[in-house]
């Protein structure tokens, strides 16, 4: 039995959930998302518009693996459309800065050239300071993908800790060479 799959998903008042064929449509104040659910394998019940339960039709190895994942995907869409998700990136290093120009994020990361990253439509970017990038979205998957892509331009290095890191990330520091 799946520990995560057993838990019902509570629906906030602002969010509307509708099942049309194999597709579950979730719409809230921040955005809407459609998720394809295999109804041959799972029973999906919307209880009085306040809870969603997902149960496998027959419990076998394949359905156990997919049960918790499908429940998490639906839950992430419900949370994203009601409250949204947010990630903060910090630029650590002398001369490292970020600026937003339209839908492009301009990054100066110590290379001989600037890096222009085109921000996806679902993701909203704000730069309150030159060394802080705040990303927010209703789509958890797109948000994580955008944050990881920006971080990949200059990953934090273990000797001085320079690079792009997540807000609460700990960089394990190494000691330098000894004479």
mmCIF file with all atom_site columns, C-alpha atoms in Angstrom:
data_model
loop_
_atom_site.group_PDB
_atom_site.id
_atom_site.type_symbol
_atom_site.label_atom_id
_atom_site.label_alt_id
_atom_site.label_comp_id
_atom_site.label_asym_id
_atom_site.label_entity_id
_atom_site.label_seq_id
_atom_site.pdbx_PDB_ins_code
_atom_site.Cartn_x
_atom_site.Cartn_y
_atom_site.Cartn_z
_atom_site.occupancy
_atom_site.B_iso_or_equiv
_atom_site.pdbx_formal_charge
_atom_site.auth_seq_id
_atom_site.auth_comp_id
_atom_site.auth_asym_id
_atom_site.auth_atom_id
_atom_site.pdbx_PDB_model_num
ATOM 1   C CA . UNK A 1 1   ? 0.000   0.000  0.000   1.00 0.00 ? 1   UNK A CA 1
ATOM 2   C CA . UNK A 1 2   ? 1.172   3.507  -0.782  1.00 0.00 ? 2   UNK A CA 1
ATOM 3   C CA . UNK A 1 3   ? 1.537   5.762  2.255   1.00 0.00 ? 3   UNK A CA 1
ATOM 4   C CA . UNK A 1 4   ? 1.167   8.922  0.175   1.00 0.00 ? 4   UNK A CA 1
ATOM 5   C CA . UNK A 1 5   ? -1.551  7.576  -2.133  1.00 0.00 ? 5   UNK A CA 1
ATOM 6   C CA . UNK A 1 6   ? -3.929  6.764  0.748   1.00 0.00 ? 6   UNK A CA 1
ATOM 7   C CA . UNK A 1 7   ? -4.159  10.407 1.891   1.00 0.00 ? 7   UNK A CA 1
ATOM 8   C CA . UNK A 1 8   ? -7.091  12.366 0.428   1.00 0.00 ? 8   UNK A CA 1
ATOM 9   C CA . UNK A 1 9   ? -6.375  15.714 -1.226  1.00 0.00 ? 9   UNK A CA 1
ATOM 10  C CA . UNK A 1 10  ? -8.307  18.613 0.307   1.00 0.00 ? 10  UNK A CA 1
ATOM 11  C CA . UNK A 1 11  ? -9.512  21.259 -2.144  1.00 0.00 ? 11  UNK A CA 1
ATOM 12  C CA . UNK A 1 12  ? -9.438  24.934 -1.008  1.00 0.00 ? 12  UNK A CA 1
ATOM 13  C CA . UNK A 1 13  ? -12.569 27.066 -1.533  1.00 0.00 ? 13  UNK A CA 1
ATOM 14  C CA . UNK A 1 14  ? -11.050 29.112 -4.389  1.00 0.00 ? 14  UNK A CA 1
ATOM 15  C CA . UNK A 1 15  ? -10.103 26.037 -6.478  1.00 0.00 ? 15  UNK A CA 1
ATOM 16  C CA . UNK A 1 16  ? -12.434 24.285 -8.937  1.00 0.00 ? 16  UNK A CA 1
ATOM 17  C CA . UNK A 1 17  ? -11.794 20.658 -9.913  1.00 0.00 ? 17  UNK A CA 1
ATOM 18  C CA . UNK A 1 18  ? -13.547 18.947 -12.825 1.00 0.00 ? 18  UNK A CA 1
ATOM 19  C CA . UNK A 1 19  ? -13.094 15.512 -14.381 1.00 0.00 ? 19  UNK A CA 1
ATOM 20  C CA . UNK A 1 20  ? -13.553 15.294 -18.164 1.00 0.00 ? 20  UNK A CA 1
ATOM 21  C CA . UNK A 1 21  ? -12.802 11.806 -19.494 1.00 0.00 ? 21  UNK A CA 1
ATOM 22  C CA . UNK A 1 22  ? -9.245  10.879 -18.476 1.00 0.00 ? 22  UNK A CA 1
ATOM 23  C CA . UNK A 1 23  ? -8.249  14.503 -17.837 1.00 0.00 ? 23  UNK A CA 1
ATOM 24  C CA . UNK A 1 24  ? -8.646  16.252 -14.483 1.00 0.00 ? 24  UNK A CA 1
ATOM 25  C CA . UNK A 1 25  ? -8.858  20.055 -14.807 1.00 0.00 ? 25  UNK A CA 1
ATOM 26  C CA . UNK A 1 26  ? -7.781  22.126 -11.802 1.00 0.00 ? 26  UNK A CA 1
ATOM 27  C CA . UNK A 1 27  ? -8.475  25.863 -11.909 1.00 0.00 ? 27  UNK A CA 1
ATOM 28  C CA . UNK A 1 28  ? -7.678  28.431 -9.237  1.00 0.00 ? 28  UNK A CA 1
ATOM 29  C CA . UNK A 1 29  ? -6.913  32.135 -8.825  1.00 0.00 ? 29  UNK A CA 1
ATOM 30  C CA . UNK A 1 30  ? -3.246  31.744 -9.886  1.00 0.00 ? 30  UNK A CA 1
ATOM 31  C CA . UNK A 1 31  ? -3.694  29.480 -12.910 1.00 0.00 ? 31  UNK A CA 1
ATOM 32  C CA . UNK A 1 32  ? -5.110  26.285 -14.305 1.00 0.00 ? 32  UNK A CA 1
ATOM 33  C CA . UNK A 1 33  ? -3.579  22.906 -15.043 1.00 0.00 ? 33  UNK A CA 1
ATOM 34  C CA . UNK A 1 34  ? -4.784  19.710 -16.723 1.00 0.00 ? 34  UNK A CA 1
ATOM 35  C CA . UNK A 1 35  ? -3.473  16.304 -15.642 1.00 0.00 ? 35  UNK A CA 1
ATOM 36  C CA . UNK A 1 36  ? -3.980  13.072 -17.564 1.00 0.00 ? 36  UNK A CA 1
ATOM 37  C CA . UNK A 1 37  ? -4.939  10.218 -15.190 1.00 0.00 ? 37  UNK A CA 1
ATOM 38  C CA . UNK A 1 38  ? -5.177  6.566  -16.260 1.00 0.00 ? 38  UNK A CA 1
ATOM 39  C CA . UNK A 1 39  ? -8.753  5.703  -15.236 1.00 0.00 ? 39  UNK A CA 1
ATOM 40  C CA . UNK A 1 40  ? -8.267  2.087  -16.348 1.00 0.00 ? 40  UNK A CA 1
ATOM 41  C CA . UNK A 1 41  ? -5.863  1.672  -13.418 1.00 0.00 ? 41  UNK A CA 1
ATOM 42  C CA . UNK A 1 42  ? -7.286  4.142  -10.842 1.00 0.00 ? 42  UNK A CA 1
ATOM 43  C CA . UNK A 1 43  ? -10.654 5.229  -9.425  1.00 0.00 ? 43  UNK A CA 1
ATOM 44  C CA . UNK A 1 44  ? -10.770 9.008  -8.998  1.00 0.00 ? 44  UNK A CA 1
ATOM 45  C CA . UNK A 1 45  ? -13.517 10.407 -6.744  1.00 0.00 ? 45  UNK A CA 1
ATOM 46  C CA . UNK A 1 46  ? -14.303 14.080 -6.122  1.00 0.00 ? 46  UNK A CA 1
ATOM 47  C CA . UNK A 1 47  ? -16.144 14.113 -2.783  1.00 0.00 ? 47  UNK A CA 1
ATOM 48  C CA . UNK A 1 48  ? -18.595 17.085 -2.561  1.00 0.00 ? 48  UNK A CA 1
ATOM 49  C CA . UNK A 1 49  ? -16.073 19.396 -4.242  1.00 0.00 ? 49  UNK A CA 1
ATOM 50  C CA . UNK A 1 50  ? -13.935 19.420 -1.072  1.00 0.00 ? 50  UNK A CA 1
ATOM 51  C CA . UNK A 1 51  ? -11.736 16.311 -1.382  1.00 0.00 ? 51  UNK A CA 1
ATOM 52  C CA . UNK A 1 52  ? -10.186 14.145 -4.066  1.00 0.00 ? 52  UNK A CA 1
ATOM 53  C CA . UNK A 1 53  ? -9.402  10.486 -3.433  1.00 0.00 ? 53  UNK A CA 1
ATOM 54  C CA . UNK A 1 54  ? -7.444  8.235  -5.763  1.00 0.00 ? 54  UNK A CA 1
ATOM 55  C CA . UNK A 1 55  ? -7.485  4.446  -5.335  1.00 0.00 ? 55  UNK A CA 1
ATOM 56  C CA . UNK A 1 56  ? -6.139  1.679  -7.583  1.00 0.00 ? 56  UNK A CA 1
ATOM 57  C CA . UNK A 1 57  ? -8.693  -0.715 -9.111  1.00 0.00 ? 57  UNK A CA 1
ATOM 58  C CA . UNK A 1 58  ? -6.412  -3.677 -8.402  1.00 0.00 ? 58  UNK A CA 1
ATOM 59  C CA . UNK A 1 59  ? -3.299  -3.556 -6.247  1.00 0.00 ? 59  UNK A CA 1
ATOM 60  C CA . UNK A 1 60  ? -0.255  -4.934 -8.032  1.00 0.00 ? 60  UNK A CA 1
ATOM 61  C CA . UNK A 1 61  ? 3.391   -3.884 -8.325  1.00 0.00 ? 61  UNK A CA 1
ATOM 62  C CA . UNK A 1 62  ? 2.765   -1.447 -11.203 1.00 0.00 ? 62  UNK A CA 1
ATOM 63  C CA . UNK A 1 63  ? -0.236  0.305  -9.634  1.00 0.00 ? 63  UNK A CA 1
ATOM 64  C CA . UNK A 1 64  ? 1.566   0.654  -6.278  1.00 0.00 ? 64  UNK A CA 1
ATOM 65  C CA . UNK A 1 65  ? 4.404   2.533  -7.994  1.00 0.00 ? 65  UNK A CA 1
ATOM 66  C CA . UNK A 1 66  ? 2.117   4.939  -9.829  1.00 0.00 ? 66  UNK A CA 1
ATOM 67  C CA . UNK A 1 67  ? -0.443  5.511  -7.051  1.00 0.00 ? 67  UNK A CA 1
ATOM 68  C CA . UNK A 1 68  ? 1.594   7.901  -4.889  1.00 0.00 ? 68  UNK A CA 1
ATOM 69  C CA . UNK A 1 69  ? 3.038   9.702  -7.921  1.00 0.00 ? 69  UNK A CA 1
ATOM 70  C CA . UNK A 1 70  ? -0.404  10.440 -9.418  1.00 0.00 ? 70  UNK A CA 1
ATOM 71  C CA . UNK A 1 71  ? -1.683  11.633 -6.040  1.00 0.00 ? 71  UNK A CA 1
ATOM 72  C CA . UNK A 1 72  ? 1.342   13.949 -5.675  1.00 0.00 ? 72  UNK A CA 1
ATOM 73  C CA . UNK A 1 73  ? 0.901   15.391 -9.172  1.00 0.00 ? 73  UNK A CA 1
ATOM 74  C CA . UNK A 1 74  ? -2.756  16.231 -8.459  1.00 0.00 ? 74  UNK A CA 1
ATOM 75  C CA . UNK A 1 75  ? -1.889  17.650 -5.012  1.00 0.00 ? 75  UNK A CA 1
ATOM 76  C CA . UNK A 1 76  ? 0.902   19.833 -6.468  1.00 0.00 ? 76  UNK A CA 1
ATOM 77  C CA . UNK A 1 77  ? -1.531  21.222 -9.062  1.00 0.00 ? 77  UNK A CA 1
ATOM 78  C CA . UNK A 1 78  ? -4.146  22.007 -6.370  1.00 0.00 ? 78  UNK A CA 1
ATOM 79  C CA . UNK A 1 79  ? -1.604  23.756 -4.118  1.00 0.00 ? 79  UNK A CA 1
ATOM 80  C CA . UNK A 1 80  ? -0.040  25.595 -7.075  1.00 0.00 ? 80  UNK A CA 1
ATOM 81  C CA . UNK A 1 81  ? -3.349  26.976 -8.356  1.00 0.00 ? 81  UNK A CA 1
ATOM 82  C CA . UNK A 1 82  ? -4.386  28.192 -4.884  1.00 0.00 ? 82  UNK A CA 1
ATOM 83  C CA . UNK A 1 83  ? -1.181  29.453 -3.172  1.00 0.00 ? 83  UNK A CA 1
ATOM 84  C CA . UNK A 1 84  ? 1.598   28.925 -5.728  1.00 0.00 ? 84  UNK A CA 1
ATOM 85  C CA . UNK A 1 85  ? 5.258   27.990 -5.328  1.00 0.00 ? 85  UNK A CA 1
ATOM 86  C CA . UNK A 1 86  ? 8.322   30.145 -4.806  1.00 0.00 ? 86  UNK A CA 1
ATOM 87  C CA . UNK A 1 87  ? 12.110  29.675 -4.991  1.00 0.00 ? 87  UNK A CA 1
ATOM 88  C CA . UNK A 1 88  ? 14.859  32.159 -4.249  1.00 0.00 ? 88  UNK A CA 1
ATOM 89  C CA . UNK A 1 89  ? 18.341  32.051 -5.771  1.00 0.00 ? 89  UNK A CA 1
ATOM 90  C CA . UNK A 1 90  ? 21.354  33.955 -4.416  1.00 0.00 ? 90  UNK A CA 1
ATOM 91  C CA . UNK A 1 91  ? 24.361  35.066 -6.475  1.00 0.00 ? 91  UNK A CA 1
ATOM 92  C CA . UNK A 1 92  ? 27.537  34.841 -4.385  1.00 0.00 ? 92  UNK A CA 1
ATOM 93  C CA . UNK A 1 93  ? 30.696  36.374 -5.836  1.00 0.00 ? 93  UNK A CA 1
ATOM 94  C CA . UNK A 1 94  ? 32.323  39.697 -6.663  1.00 0.00 ? 94  UNK A CA 1
ATOM 95  C CA . UNK A 1 95  ? 30.675  41.294 -9.695  1.00 0.00 ? 95  UNK A CA 1
ATOM 96  C CA . UNK A 1 96  ? 27.923  38.663 -9.983  1.00 0.00 ? 96  UNK A CA 1
ATOM 97  C CA . UNK A 1 97  ? 24.621  40.365 -10.703 1.00 0.00 ? 97  UNK A CA 1
ATOM 98  C CA . UNK A 1 98  ? 21.223  39.760 -12.245 1.00 0.00 ? 98  UNK A CA 1
ATOM 99  C CA . UNK A 1 99  ? 18.824  42.143 -13.967 1.00 0.00 ? 99  UNK A CA 1
ATOM 100 C CA . UNK A 1 100 ? 15.435  41.615 -15.566 1.00 0.00 ? 100 UNK A CA 1
ATOM 101 C CA . UNK A 1 101 ? 14.813  43.098 -19.036 1.00 0.00 ? 101 UNK A CA 1
ATOM 102 C CA . UNK A 1 102 ? 11.305  42.237 -20.240 1.00 0.00 ? 102 UNK A CA 1
ATOM 103 C CA . UNK A 1 103 ? 11.065  38.439 -20.263 1.00 0.00 ? 103 UNK A CA 1
ATOM 104 C CA . UNK A 1 104 ? 14.871  38.010 -20.315 1.00 0.00 ? 104 UNK A CA 1
ATOM 105 C CA . UNK A 1 105 ? 17.017  37.541 -17.235 1.00 0.00 ? 105 UNK A CA 1
ATOM 106 C CA . UNK A 1 106 ? 20.455  39.108 -17.801 1.00 0.00 ? 106 UNK A CA 1
ATOM 107 C CA . UNK A 1 107 ? 23.156  37.408 -15.704 1.00 0.00 ? 107 UNK A CA 1
ATOM 108 C CA . UNK A 1 108 ? 26.724  38.648 -15.212 1.00 0.00 ? 108 UNK A CA 1
ATOM 109 C CA . UNK A 1 109 ? 28.598  35.710 -13.704 1.00 0.00 ? 109 UNK A CA 1
ATOM 110 C CA . UNK A 1 110 ? 32.286  36.437 -14.243 1.00 0.00 ? 110 UNK A CA 1
ATOM 111 C CA . UNK A 1 111 ? 32.411  35.143 -17.795 1.00 0.00 ? 111 UNK A CA 1
ATOM 112 C CA . UNK A 1 112 ? 33.640  37.274 -20.709 1.00 0.00 ? 112 UNK A CA 1
ATOM 113 C CA . UNK A 1 113 ? 30.017  37.609 -21.838 1.00 0.00 ? 113 UNK A CA 1
ATOM 114 C CA . UNK A 1 114 ? 26.591  38.142 -20.259 1.00 0.00 ? 114 UNK A CA 1
ATOM 115 C CA . UNK A 1 115 ? 24.102  35.280 -20.162 1.00 0.00 ? 115 UNK A CA 1
ATOM 116 C CA . UNK A 1 116 ? 20.563  36.076 -21.312 1.00 0.00 ? 116 UNK A CA 1
ATOM 117 C CA . UNK A 1 117 ? 18.029  33.512 -20.069 1.00 0.00 ? 117 UNK A CA 1
ATOM 118 C CA . UNK A 1 118 ? 14.529  33.666 -21.554 1.00 0.00 ? 118 UNK A CA 1
ATOM 119 C CA . UNK A 1 119 ? 12.064  33.095 -18.712 1.00 0.00 ? 119 UNK A CA 1
ATOM 120 C CA . UNK A 1 120 ? 9.218   30.575 -19.414 1.00 0.00 ? 120 UNK A CA 1
ATOM 121 C CA . UNK A 1 121 ? 5.667   31.992 -19.592 1.00 0.00 ? 121 UNK A CA 1
ATOM 122 C CA . UNK A 1 122 ? 4.457   30.137 -16.465 1.00 0.00 ? 122 UNK A CA 1
ATOM 123 C CA . UNK A 1 123 ? 7.310   31.462 -14.289 1.00 0.00 ? 123 UNK A CA 1
ATOM 124 C CA . UNK A 1 124 ? 7.385   34.976 -12.828 1.00 0.00 ? 124 UNK A CA 1
ATOM 125 C CA . UNK A 1 125 ? 10.819  36.441 -11.999 1.00 0.00 ? 125 UNK A CA 1
ATOM 126 C CA . UNK A 1 126 ? 11.620  39.351 -9.676  1.00 0.00 ? 126 UNK A CA 1
ATOM 127 C CA . UNK A 1 127 ? 15.074  40.743 -8.821  1.00 0.00 ? 127 UNK A CA 1
ATOM 128 C CA . UNK A 1 128 ? 14.687  42.810 -5.604  1.00 0.00 ? 128 UNK A CA 1
ATOM 129 C CA . UNK A 1 129 ? 18.492  43.184 -5.332  1.00 0.00 ? 129 UNK A CA 1
ATOM 130 C CA . UNK A 1 130 ? 21.287  42.639 -7.854  1.00 0.00 ? 130 UNK A CA 1
ATOM 131 C CA . UNK A 1 131 ? 22.322  39.371 -6.192  1.00 0.00 ? 131 UNK A CA 1
ATOM 132 C CA . UNK A 1 132 ? 18.877  37.865 -5.467  1.00 0.00 ? 132 UNK A CA 1
ATOM 133 C CA . UNK A 1 133 ? 16.493  36.221 -7.953  1.00 0.00 ? 133 UNK A CA 1
ATOM 134 C CA . UNK A 1 134 ? 12.968  35.315 -6.801  1.00 0.00 ? 134 UNK A CA 1
ATOM 135 C CA . UNK A 1 135 ? 11.048  32.845 -8.968  1.00 0.00 ? 135 UNK A CA 1
ATOM 136 C CA . UNK A 1 136 ? 7.343   32.107 -8.487  1.00 0.00 ? 136 UNK A CA 1
ATOM 137 C CA . UNK A 1 137 ? 4.831   29.986 -10.384 1.00 0.00 ? 137 UNK A CA 1
ATOM 138 C CA . UNK A 1 138 ? 1.699   27.887 -10.054 1.00 0.00 ? 138 UNK A CA 1
ATOM 139 C CA . UNK A 1 139 ? 3.448   25.021 -11.890 1.00 0.00 ? 139 UNK A CA 1
ATOM 140 C CA . UNK A 1 140 ? 5.935   23.317 -9.548  1.00 0.00 ? 140 UNK A CA 1
ATOM 141 C CA . UNK A 1 141 ? 7.610   21.379 -12.358 1.00 0.00 ? 141 UNK A CA 1
ATOM 142 C CA . UNK A 1 142 ? 8.327   24.451 -14.543 1.00 0.00 ? 142 UNK A CA 1
ATOM 143 C CA . UNK A 1 143 ? 9.516   26.436 -11.498 1.00 0.00 ? 143 UNK A CA 1
ATOM 144 C CA . UNK A 1 144 ? 12.045  23.773 -10.474 1.00 0.00 ? 144 UNK A CA 1
ATOM 145 C CA . UNK A 1 145 ? 13.222  23.394 -14.058 1.00 0.00 ? 145 UNK A CA 1
ATOM 146 C CA . UNK A 1 146 ? 13.786  27.160 -14.465 1.00 0.00 ? 146 UNK A CA 1
ATOM 147 C CA . UNK A 1 147 ? 15.588  27.437 -11.097 1.00 0.00 ? 147 UNK A CA 1
ATOM 148 C CA . UNK A 1 148 ? 17.850  24.483 -11.923 1.00 0.00 ? 148 UNK A CA 1
ATOM 149 C CA . UNK A 1 149 ? 18.661  25.927 -15.374 1.00 0.00 ? 149 UNK A CA 1
ATOM 150 C CA . UNK A 1 150 ? 19.619  29.329 -13.897 1.00 0.00 ? 150 UNK A CA 1
ATOM 151 C CA . UNK A 1 151 ? 21.710  27.598 -11.202 1.00 0.00 ? 151 UNK A CA 1
ATOM 152 C CA . UNK A 1 152 ? 23.498  25.502 -13.854 1.00 0.00 ? 152 UNK A CA 1
ATOM 153 C CA . UNK A 1 153 ? 25.076  28.630 -15.410 1.00 0.00 ? 153 UNK A CA 1
ATOM 154 C CA . UNK A 1 154 ? 27.452  28.900 -12.414 1.00 0.00 ? 154 UNK A CA 1
ATOM 155 C CA . UNK A 1 155 ? 27.093  26.183 -9.781  1.00 0.00 ? 155 UNK A CA 1
ATOM 156 C CA . UNK A 1 156 ? 28.516  26.967 -6.323  1.00 0.00 ? 156 UNK A CA 1
ATOM 157 C CA . UNK A 1 157 ? 32.106  25.800 -5.917  1.00 0.00 ? 157 UNK A CA 1
ATOM 158 C CA . UNK A 1 158 ? 33.319  24.269 -2.632  1.00 0.00 ? 158 UNK A CA 1
ATOM 159 C CA . UNK A 1 159 ? 36.457  26.381 -2.021  1.00 0.00 ? 159 UNK A CA 1
ATOM 160 C CA . UNK A 1 160 ? 35.163  29.970 -1.895  1.00 0.00 ? 160 UNK A CA 1
ATOM 161 C CA . UNK A 1 161 ? 31.418  29.237 -2.182  1.00 0.00 ? 161 UNK A CA 1
ATOM 162 C CA . UNK A 1 162 ? 31.058  31.427 -5.287  1.00 0.00 ? 162 UNK A CA 1
ATOM 163 C CA . UNK A 1 163 ? 28.225  30.769 -7.717  1.00 0.00 ? 163 UNK A CA 1
ATOM 164 C CA . UNK A 1 164 ? 24.417  30.633 -7.815  1.00 0.00 ? 164 UNK A CA 1
ATOM 165 C CA . UNK A 1 165 ? 22.849  28.814 -4.878  1.00 0.00 ? 165 UNK A CA 1
ATOM 166 C CA . UNK A 1 166 ? 19.370  28.261 -3.508  1.00 0.00 ? 166 UNK A CA 1
ATOM 167 C CA . UNK A 1 167 ? 18.375  30.448 -0.548  1.00 0.00 ? 167 UNK A CA 1
ATOM 168 C CA . UNK A 1 168 ? 18.637  27.767 2.148   1.00 0.00 ? 168 UNK A CA 1
ATOM 169 C CA . UNK A 1 169 ? 21.290  25.581 0.467   1.00 0.00 ? 169 UNK A CA 1
ATOM 170 C CA . UNK A 1 170 ? 24.396  24.646 2.460   1.00 0.00 ? 170 UNK A CA 1
ATOM 171 C CA . UNK A 1 171 ? 27.643  24.538 0.494   1.00 0.00 ? 171 UNK A CA 1
ATOM 172 C CA . UNK A 1 172 ? 30.107  22.042 1.954   1.00 0.00 ? 172 UNK A CA 1
ATOM 173 C CA . UNK A 1 173 ? 33.411  23.938 2.094   1.00 0.00 ? 173 UNK A CA 1
ATOM 174 C CA . UNK A 1 174 ? 36.786  22.330 1.395   1.00 0.00 ? 174 UNK A CA 1
ATOM 175 C CA . UNK A 1 175 ? 40.114  23.423 2.734   1.00 0.00 ? 175 UNK A CA 1
ATOM 176 C CA . UNK A 1 176 ? 42.615  24.733 0.185   1.00 0.00 ? 176 UNK A CA 1
ATOM 177 C CA . UNK A 1 177 ? 46.132  23.523 -0.522  1.00 0.00 ? 177 UNK A CA 1
ATOM 178 C CA . UNK A 1 178 ? 48.629  23.405 2.336   1.00 0.00 ? 178 UNK A CA 1
ATOM 179 C CA . UNK A 1 179 ? 52.365  24.048 2.134   1.00 0.00 ? 179 UNK A CA 1
#
